[in-house]
PDB file of C-alpha atoms and ligand atoms in Angstrom:
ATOM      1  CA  UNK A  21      45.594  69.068 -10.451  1.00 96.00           C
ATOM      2  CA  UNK A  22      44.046  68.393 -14.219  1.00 98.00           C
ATOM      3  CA  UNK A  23      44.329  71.762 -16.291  1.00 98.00           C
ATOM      4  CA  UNK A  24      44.417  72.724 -19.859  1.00 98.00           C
ATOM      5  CA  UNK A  25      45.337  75.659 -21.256  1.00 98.00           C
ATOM      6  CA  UNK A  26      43.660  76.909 -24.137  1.00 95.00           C
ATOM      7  CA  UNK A  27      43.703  79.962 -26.247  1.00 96.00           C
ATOM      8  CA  UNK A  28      45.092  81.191 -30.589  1.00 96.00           C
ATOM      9  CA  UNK A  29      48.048  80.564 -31.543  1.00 95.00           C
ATOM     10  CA  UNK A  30      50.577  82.532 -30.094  1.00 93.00           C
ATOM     11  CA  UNK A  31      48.432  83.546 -26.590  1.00 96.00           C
ATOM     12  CA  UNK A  32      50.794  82.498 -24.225  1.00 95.00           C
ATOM     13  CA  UNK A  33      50.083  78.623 -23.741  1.00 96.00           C
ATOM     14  CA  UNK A  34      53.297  77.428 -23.686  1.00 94.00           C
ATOM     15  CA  UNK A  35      54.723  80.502 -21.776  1.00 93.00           C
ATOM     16  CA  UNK A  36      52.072  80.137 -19.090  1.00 97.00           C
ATOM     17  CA  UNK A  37      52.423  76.317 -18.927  1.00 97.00           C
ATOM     18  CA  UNK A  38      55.670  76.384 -18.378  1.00 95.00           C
ATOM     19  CA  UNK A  39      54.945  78.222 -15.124  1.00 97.00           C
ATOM     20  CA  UNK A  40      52.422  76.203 -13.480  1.00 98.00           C
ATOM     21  CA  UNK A  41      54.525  73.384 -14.379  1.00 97.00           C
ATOM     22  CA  UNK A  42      57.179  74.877 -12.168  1.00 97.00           C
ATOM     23  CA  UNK A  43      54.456  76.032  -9.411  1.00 97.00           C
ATOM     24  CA  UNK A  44      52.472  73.218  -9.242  1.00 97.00           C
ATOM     25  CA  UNK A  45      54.943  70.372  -9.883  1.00 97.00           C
ATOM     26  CA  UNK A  46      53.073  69.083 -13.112  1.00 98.00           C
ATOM     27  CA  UNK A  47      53.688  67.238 -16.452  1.00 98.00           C
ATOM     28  CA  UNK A  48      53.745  69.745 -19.332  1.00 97.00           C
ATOM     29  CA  UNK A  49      51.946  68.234 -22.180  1.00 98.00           C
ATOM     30  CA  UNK A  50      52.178  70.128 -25.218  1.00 97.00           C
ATOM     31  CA  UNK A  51      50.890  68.083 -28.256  1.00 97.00           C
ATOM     32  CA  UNK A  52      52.783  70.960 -30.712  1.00 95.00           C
ATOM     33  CA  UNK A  53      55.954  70.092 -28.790  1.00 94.00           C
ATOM     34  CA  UNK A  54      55.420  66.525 -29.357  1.00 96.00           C
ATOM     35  CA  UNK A  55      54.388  66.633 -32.886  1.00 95.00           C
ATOM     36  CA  UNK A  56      57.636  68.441 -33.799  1.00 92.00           C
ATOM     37  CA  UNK A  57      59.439  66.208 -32.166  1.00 93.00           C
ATOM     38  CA  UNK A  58      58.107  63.042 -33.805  1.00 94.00           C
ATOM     39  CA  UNK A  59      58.756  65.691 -37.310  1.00 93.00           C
ATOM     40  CA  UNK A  60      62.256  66.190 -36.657  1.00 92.00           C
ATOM     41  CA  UNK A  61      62.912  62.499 -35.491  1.00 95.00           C
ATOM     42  CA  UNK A  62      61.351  61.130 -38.259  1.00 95.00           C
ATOM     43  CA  UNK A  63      58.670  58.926 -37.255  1.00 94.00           C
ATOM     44  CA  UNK A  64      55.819  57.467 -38.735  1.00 92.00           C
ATOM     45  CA  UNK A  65      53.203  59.970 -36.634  1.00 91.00           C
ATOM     46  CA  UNK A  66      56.227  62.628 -37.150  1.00 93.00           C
ATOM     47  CA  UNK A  67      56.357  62.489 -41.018  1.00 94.00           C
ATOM     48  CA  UNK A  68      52.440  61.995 -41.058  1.00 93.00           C
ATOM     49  CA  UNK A  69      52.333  64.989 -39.071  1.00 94.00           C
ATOM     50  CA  UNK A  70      55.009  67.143 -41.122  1.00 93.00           C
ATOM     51  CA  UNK A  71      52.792  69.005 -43.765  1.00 90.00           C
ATOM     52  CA  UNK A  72      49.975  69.886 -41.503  1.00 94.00           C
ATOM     53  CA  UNK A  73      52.186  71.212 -39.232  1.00 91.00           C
ATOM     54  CA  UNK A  74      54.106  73.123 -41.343  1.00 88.00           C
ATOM     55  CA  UNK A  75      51.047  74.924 -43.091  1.00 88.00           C
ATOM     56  CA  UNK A  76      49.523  75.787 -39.791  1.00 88.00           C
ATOM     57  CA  UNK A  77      46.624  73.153 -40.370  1.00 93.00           C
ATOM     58  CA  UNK A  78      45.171  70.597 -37.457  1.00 96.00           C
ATOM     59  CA  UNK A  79      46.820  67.388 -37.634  1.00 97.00           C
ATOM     60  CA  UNK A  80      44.020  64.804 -37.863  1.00 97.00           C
ATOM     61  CA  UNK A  81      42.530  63.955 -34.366  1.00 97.00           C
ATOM     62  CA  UNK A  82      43.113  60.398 -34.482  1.00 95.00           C
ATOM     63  CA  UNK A  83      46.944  61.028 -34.596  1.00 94.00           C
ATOM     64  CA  UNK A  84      47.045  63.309 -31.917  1.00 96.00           C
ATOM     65  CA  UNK A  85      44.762  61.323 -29.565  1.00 96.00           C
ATOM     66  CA  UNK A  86      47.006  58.618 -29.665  1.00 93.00           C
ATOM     67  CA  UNK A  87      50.395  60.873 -28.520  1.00 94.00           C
ATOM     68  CA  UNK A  88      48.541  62.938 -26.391  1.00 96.00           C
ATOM     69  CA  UNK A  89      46.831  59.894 -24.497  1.00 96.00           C
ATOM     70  CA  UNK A  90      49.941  58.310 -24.436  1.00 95.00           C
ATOM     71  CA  UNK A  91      51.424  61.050 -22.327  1.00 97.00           C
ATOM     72  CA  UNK A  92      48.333  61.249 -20.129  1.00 97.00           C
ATOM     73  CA  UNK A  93      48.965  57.452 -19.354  1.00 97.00           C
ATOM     74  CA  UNK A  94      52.484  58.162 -18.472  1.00 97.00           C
ATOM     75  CA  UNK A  95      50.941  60.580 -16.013  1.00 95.00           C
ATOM     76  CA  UNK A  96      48.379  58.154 -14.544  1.00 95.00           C
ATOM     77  CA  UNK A  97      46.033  60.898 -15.539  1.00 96.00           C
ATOM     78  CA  UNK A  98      46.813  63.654 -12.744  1.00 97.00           C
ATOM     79  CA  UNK A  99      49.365  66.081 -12.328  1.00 97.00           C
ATOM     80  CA  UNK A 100      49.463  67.851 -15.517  1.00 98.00           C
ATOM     81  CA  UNK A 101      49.091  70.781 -17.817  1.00 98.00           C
ATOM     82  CA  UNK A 102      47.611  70.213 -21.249  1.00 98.00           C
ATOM     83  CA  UNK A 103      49.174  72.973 -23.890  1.00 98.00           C
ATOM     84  CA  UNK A 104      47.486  73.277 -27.146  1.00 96.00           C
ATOM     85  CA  UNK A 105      45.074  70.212 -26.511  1.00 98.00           C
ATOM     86  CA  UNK A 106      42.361  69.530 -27.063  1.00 98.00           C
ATOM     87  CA  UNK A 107      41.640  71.544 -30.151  1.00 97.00           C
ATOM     88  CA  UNK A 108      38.440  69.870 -31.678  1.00 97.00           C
ATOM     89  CA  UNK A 109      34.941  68.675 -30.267  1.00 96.00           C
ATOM     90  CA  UNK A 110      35.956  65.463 -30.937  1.00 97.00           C
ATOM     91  CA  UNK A 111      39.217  65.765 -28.703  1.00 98.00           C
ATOM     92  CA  UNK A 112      37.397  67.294 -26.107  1.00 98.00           C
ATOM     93  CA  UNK A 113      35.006  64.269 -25.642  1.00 97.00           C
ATOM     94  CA  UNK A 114      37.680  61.868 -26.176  1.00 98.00           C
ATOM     95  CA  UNK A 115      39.080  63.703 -23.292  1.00 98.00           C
ATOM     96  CA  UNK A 116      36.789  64.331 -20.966  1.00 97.00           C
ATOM     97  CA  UNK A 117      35.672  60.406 -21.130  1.00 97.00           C
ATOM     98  CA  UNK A 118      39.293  59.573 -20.122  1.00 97.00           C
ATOM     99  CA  UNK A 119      39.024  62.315 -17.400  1.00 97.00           C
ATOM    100  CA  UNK A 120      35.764  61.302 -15.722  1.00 96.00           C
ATOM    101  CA  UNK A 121      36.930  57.884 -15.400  1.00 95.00           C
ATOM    102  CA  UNK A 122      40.109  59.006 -13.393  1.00 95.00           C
ATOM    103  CA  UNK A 123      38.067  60.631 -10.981  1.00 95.00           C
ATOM    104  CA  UNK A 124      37.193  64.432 -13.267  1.00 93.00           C
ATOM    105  CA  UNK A 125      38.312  67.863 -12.244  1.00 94.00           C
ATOM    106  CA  UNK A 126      39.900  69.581 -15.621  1.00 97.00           C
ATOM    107  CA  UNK A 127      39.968  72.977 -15.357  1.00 98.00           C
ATOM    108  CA  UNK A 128      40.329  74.834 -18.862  1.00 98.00           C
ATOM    109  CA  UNK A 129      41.981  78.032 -18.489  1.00 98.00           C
ATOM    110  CA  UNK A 130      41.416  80.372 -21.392  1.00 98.00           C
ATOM    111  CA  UNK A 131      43.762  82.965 -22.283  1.00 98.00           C
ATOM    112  CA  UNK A 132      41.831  86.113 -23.943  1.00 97.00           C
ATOM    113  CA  UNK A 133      44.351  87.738 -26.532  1.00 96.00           C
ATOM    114  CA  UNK A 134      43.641  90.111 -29.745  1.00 95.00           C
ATOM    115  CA  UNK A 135      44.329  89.426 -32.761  1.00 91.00           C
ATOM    116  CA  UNK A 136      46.836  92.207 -33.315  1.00 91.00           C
ATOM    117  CA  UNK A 137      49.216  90.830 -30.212  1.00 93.00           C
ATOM    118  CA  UNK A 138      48.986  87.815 -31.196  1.00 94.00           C
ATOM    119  CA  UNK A 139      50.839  89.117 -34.757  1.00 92.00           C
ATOM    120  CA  UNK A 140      52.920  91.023 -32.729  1.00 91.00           C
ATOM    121  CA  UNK A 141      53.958  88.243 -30.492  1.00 92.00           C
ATOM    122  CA  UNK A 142      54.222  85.563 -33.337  1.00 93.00           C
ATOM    123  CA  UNK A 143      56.436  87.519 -35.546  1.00 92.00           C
ATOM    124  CA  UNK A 144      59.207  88.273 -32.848  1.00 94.00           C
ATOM    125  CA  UNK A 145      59.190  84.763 -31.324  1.00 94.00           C
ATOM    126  CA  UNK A 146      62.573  82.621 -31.525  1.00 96.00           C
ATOM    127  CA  UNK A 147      63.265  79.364 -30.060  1.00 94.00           C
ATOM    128  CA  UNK A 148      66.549  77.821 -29.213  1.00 95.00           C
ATOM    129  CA  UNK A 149      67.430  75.092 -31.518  1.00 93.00           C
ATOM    130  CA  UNK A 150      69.681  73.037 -28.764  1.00 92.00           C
ATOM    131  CA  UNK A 151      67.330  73.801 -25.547  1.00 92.00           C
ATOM    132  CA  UNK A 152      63.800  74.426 -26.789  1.00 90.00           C
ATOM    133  CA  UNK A 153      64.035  77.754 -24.611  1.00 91.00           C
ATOM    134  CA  UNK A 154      61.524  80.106 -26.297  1.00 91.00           C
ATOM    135  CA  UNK A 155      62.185  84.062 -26.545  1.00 92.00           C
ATOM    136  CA  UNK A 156      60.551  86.841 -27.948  1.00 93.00           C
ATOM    137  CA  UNK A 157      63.066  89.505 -29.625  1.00 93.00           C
ATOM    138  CA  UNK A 158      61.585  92.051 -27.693  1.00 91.00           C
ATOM    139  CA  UNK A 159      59.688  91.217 -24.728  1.00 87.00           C
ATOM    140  CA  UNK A 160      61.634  88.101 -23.572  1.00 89.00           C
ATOM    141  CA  UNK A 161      64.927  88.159 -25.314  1.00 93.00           C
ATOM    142  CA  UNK A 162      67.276  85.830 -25.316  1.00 95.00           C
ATOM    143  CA  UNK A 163      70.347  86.664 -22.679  1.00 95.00           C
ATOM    144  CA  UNK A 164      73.893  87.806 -24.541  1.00 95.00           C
ATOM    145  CA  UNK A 165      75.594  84.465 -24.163  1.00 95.00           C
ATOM    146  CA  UNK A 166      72.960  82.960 -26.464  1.00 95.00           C
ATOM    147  CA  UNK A 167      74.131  82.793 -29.994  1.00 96.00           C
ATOM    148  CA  UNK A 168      71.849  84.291 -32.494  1.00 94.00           C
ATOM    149  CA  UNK A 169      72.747  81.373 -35.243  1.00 96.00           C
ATOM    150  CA  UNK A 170      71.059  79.319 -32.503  1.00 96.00           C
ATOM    151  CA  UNK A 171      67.713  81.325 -32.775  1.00 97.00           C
ATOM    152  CA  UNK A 172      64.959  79.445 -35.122  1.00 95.00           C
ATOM    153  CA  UNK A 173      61.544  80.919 -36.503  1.00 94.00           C
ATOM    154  CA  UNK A 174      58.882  78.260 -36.414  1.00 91.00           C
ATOM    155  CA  UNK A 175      58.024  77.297 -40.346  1.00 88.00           C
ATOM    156  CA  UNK A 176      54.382  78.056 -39.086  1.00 90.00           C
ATOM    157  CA  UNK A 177      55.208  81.306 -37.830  1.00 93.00           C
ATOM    158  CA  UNK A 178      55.564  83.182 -41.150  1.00 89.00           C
ATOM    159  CA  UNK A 179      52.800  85.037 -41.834  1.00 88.00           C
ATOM    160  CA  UNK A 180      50.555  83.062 -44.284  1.00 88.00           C
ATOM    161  CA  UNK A 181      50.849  80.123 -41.563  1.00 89.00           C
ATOM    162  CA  UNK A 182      49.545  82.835 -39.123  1.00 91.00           C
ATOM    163  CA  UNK A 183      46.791  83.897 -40.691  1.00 91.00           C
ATOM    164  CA  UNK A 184      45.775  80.409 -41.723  1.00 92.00           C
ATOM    165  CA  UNK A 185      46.248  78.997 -37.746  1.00 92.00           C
ATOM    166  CA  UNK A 186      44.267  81.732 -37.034  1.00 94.00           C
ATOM    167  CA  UNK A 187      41.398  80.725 -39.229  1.00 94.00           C
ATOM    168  CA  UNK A 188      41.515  77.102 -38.107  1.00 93.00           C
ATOM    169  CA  UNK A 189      41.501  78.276 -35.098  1.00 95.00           C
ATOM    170  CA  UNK A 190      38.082  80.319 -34.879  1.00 95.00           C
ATOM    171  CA  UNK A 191      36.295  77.162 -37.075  1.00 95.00           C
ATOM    172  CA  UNK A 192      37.391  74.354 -35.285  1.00 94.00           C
ATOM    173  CA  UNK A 193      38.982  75.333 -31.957  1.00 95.00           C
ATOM    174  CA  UNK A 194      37.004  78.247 -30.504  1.00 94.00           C
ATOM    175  CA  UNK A 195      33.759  76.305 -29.943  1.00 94.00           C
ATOM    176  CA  UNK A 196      34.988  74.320 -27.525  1.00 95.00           C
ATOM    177  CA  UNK A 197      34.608  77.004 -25.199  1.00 96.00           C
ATOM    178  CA  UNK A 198      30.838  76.743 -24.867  1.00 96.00           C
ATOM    179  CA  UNK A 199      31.630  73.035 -24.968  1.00 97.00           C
ATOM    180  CA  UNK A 200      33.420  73.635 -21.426  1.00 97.00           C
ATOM    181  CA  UNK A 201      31.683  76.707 -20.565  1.00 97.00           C
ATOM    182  CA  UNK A 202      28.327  74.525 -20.441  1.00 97.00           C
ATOM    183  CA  UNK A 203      30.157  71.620 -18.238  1.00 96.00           C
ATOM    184  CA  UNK A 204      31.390  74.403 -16.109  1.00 96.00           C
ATOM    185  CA  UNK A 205      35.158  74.031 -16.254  1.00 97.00           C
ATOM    186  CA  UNK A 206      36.427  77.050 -18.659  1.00 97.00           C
ATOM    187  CA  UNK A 207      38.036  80.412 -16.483  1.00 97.00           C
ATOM    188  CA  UNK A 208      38.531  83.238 -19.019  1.00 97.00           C
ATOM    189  CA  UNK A 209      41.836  84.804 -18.152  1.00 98.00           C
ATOM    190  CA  UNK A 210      43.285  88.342 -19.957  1.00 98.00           C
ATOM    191  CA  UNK A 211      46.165  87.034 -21.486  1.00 97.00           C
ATOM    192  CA  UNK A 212      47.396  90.940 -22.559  1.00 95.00           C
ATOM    193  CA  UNK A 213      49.708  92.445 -20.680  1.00 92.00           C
ATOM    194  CA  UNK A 214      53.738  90.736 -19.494  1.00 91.00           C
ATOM    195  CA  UNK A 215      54.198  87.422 -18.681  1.00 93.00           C
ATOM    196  CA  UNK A 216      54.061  87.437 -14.544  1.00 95.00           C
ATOM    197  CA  UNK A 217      50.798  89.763 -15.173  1.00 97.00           C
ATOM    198  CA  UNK A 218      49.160  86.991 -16.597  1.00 97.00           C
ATOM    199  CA  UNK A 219      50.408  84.451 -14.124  1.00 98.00           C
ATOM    200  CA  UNK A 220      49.368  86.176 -11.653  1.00 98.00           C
ATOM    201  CA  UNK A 221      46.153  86.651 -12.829  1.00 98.00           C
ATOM    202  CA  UNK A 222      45.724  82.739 -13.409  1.00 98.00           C
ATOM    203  CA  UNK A 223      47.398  82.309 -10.346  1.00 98.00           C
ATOM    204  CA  UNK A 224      44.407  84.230  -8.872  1.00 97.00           C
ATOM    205  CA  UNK A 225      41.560  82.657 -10.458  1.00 96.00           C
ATOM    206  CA  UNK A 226      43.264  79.438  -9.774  1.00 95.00           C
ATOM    207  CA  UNK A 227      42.820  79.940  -6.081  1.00 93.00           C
ATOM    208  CA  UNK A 228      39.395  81.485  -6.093  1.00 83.00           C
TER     209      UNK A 228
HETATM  210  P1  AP5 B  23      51.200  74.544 -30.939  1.00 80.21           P
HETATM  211  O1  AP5 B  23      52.639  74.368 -30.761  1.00 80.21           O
HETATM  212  O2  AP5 B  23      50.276  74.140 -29.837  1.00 80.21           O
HETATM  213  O3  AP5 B  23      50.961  76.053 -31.382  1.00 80.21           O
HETATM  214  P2  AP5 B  23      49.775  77.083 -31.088  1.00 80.21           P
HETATM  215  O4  AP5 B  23      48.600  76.621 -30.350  1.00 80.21           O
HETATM  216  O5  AP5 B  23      49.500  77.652 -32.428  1.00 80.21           O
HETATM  217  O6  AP5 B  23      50.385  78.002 -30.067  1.00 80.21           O
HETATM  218  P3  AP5 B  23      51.767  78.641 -30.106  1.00 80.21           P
HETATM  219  O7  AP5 B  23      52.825  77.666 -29.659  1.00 80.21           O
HETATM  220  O8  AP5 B  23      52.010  79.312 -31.422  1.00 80.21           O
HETATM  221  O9  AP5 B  23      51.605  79.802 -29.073  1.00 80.21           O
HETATM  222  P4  AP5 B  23      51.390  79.788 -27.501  1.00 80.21           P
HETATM  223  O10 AP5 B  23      49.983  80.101 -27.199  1.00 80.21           O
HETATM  224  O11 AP5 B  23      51.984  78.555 -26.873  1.00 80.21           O
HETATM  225  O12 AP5 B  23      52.266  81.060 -27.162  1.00 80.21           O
HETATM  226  P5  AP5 B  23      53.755  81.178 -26.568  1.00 80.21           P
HETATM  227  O13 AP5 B  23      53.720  80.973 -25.102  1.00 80.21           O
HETATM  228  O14 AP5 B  23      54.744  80.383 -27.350  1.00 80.21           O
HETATM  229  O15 AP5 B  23      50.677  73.792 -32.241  1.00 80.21           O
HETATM  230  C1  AP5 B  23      51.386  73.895 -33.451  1.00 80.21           C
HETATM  231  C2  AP5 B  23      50.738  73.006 -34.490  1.00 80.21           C
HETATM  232  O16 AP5 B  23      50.726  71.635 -34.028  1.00 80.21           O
HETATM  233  C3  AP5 B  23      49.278  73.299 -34.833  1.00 80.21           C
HETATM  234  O17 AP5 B  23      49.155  74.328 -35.801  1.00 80.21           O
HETATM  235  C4  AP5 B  23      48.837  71.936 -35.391  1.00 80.21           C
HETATM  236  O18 AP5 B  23      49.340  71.719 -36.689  1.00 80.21           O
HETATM  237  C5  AP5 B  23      49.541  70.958 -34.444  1.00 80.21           C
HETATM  238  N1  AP5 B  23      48.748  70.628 -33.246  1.00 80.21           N
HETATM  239  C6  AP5 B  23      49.112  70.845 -31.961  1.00 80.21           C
HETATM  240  N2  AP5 B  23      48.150  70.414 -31.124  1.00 80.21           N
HETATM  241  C7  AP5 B  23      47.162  69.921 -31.896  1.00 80.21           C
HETATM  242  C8  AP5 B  23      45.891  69.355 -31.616  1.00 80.21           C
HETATM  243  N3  AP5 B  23      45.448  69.216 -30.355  1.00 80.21           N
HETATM  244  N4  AP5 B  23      45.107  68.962 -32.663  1.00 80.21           N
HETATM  245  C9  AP5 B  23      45.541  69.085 -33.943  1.00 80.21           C
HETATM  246  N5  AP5 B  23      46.734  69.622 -34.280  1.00 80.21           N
HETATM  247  C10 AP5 B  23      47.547  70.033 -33.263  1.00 80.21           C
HETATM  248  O19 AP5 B  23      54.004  82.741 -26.822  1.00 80.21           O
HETATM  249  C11 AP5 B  23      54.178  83.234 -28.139  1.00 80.21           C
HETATM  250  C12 AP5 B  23      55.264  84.335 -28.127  1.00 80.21           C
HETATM  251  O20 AP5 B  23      54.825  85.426 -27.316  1.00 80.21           O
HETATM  252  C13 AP5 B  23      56.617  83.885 -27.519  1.00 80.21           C
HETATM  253  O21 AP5 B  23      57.637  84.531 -28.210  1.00 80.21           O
HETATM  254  C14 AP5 B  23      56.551  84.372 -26.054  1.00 80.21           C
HETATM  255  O22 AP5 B  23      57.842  84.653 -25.545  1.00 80.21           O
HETATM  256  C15 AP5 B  23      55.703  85.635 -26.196  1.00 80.21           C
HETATM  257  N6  AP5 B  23      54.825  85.872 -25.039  1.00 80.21           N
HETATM  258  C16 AP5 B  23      54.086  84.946 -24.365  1.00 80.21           C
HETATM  259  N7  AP5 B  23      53.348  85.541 -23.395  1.00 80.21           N
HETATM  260  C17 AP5 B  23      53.635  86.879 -23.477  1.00 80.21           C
HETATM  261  C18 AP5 B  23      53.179  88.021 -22.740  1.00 80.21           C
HETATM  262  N8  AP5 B  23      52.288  87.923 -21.727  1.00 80.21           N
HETATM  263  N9  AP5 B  23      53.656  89.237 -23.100  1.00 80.21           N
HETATM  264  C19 AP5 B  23      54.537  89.356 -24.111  1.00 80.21           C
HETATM  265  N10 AP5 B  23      55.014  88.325 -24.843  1.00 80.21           N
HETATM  266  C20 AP5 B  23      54.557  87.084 -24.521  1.00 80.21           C
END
């Protein structure tokens, strides 16, 4: 199974992924995950990576072409959920060259969201700094053993970084759904309403 989820900022990509992953017995490949990770380790790509991520911006495609393909590799190309990728034209072709070759098949999932929930749902979200578990303060809050010390807001949730990701994301990200629209793959999914609502939803247009 080759899928990619796709959707603003704060949609439910991650959420979602993390789902099939568990259903379907694939790779979650988040590039956002990775690229903090190479941040807060340090590395070359991480410290490259640092102010664009921070501000909310698109890290250049080159650099994120060469993690995400990495992981894609390590996944012999099958098997896996893309989260957050691709997010350019020019990531999508790099992309779907890789995935003809291995035999074709992506399906793009996109989550339909408003504006206004994704505010909402930005604002309240937390992560865990030890386990990477992510919560929302009101619809998926943490349970009472967690310690609140151990809650962090992502630097590019703040609200200027909102607003800007959101921006970035209607110039340079939203036209890639005619881009898969046109080859056939994209399924437009509501993405309002609680989590297992909308996994059941993909679930359903999954298997239709
Ligand atoms: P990335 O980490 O991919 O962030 P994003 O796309 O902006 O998406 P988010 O992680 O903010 O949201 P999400 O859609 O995953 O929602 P989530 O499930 O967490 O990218 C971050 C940065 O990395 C980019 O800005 C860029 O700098 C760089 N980057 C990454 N990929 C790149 C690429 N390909 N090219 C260039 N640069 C790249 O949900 C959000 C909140 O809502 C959570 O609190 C969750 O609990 C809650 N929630 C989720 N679903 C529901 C629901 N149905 N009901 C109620 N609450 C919900």
């Amino acid at each position: 199974m080759r899928l990619a989820l796709f959707g603003p900022p704060g949609s439910g990509k991650g959420t979602q992924a993390s789902i099939l992953k568990d259903r379907h017995s694939l790779e979650h490949l988040s590039t956002g995950n990775m690229l903090r990770a190479a941040r807060d380790a340090g590395t070359a790509v991480g410290l490259e990576a640092k102010r664009y991520l921070d501000q909310g911006e698109l890290v250049p495609d080159g650099i994120v072409w060469k993690i995400a393909r990495e992981a894609l590799v390590e996944c012999g190309f099958d098997d896996f959920v893309l989260d957050g990728f691709p997010r350019t034209l020019r990531q999508a072709e790099w992309l779907d060259r890789d995935i003809q070759r291995a035999g074709g098949g992506l399906k793009v999932i996109s989550l339909e969201v408003s504006d206004n929930v994704i505010l909402k749902r930005l604002s309240k979200r937390r992560i865990h700094r030890v386990t990477g578990e992510v919560y929302h303060l009101e619809n998926n809050p943490p349970p009472d053993d967690v310690d609140p010390a151990d809650l962090i807001q992502r630097a590019d949730d703040k609200p200027q970084a909102v607003r800007l990701r959101l921006e970035v994301y209607e110039r340079e990200t939203a036209p890639i759904k005619d881009h898969y629209t046109r080859l056939g793959a994209l399924i437009e999914v509501d993405g309002a309403g609680d989590v297992q609502t909308v996994a059941g939803r993909i679930a359903q247009a999954l298997s239709s």
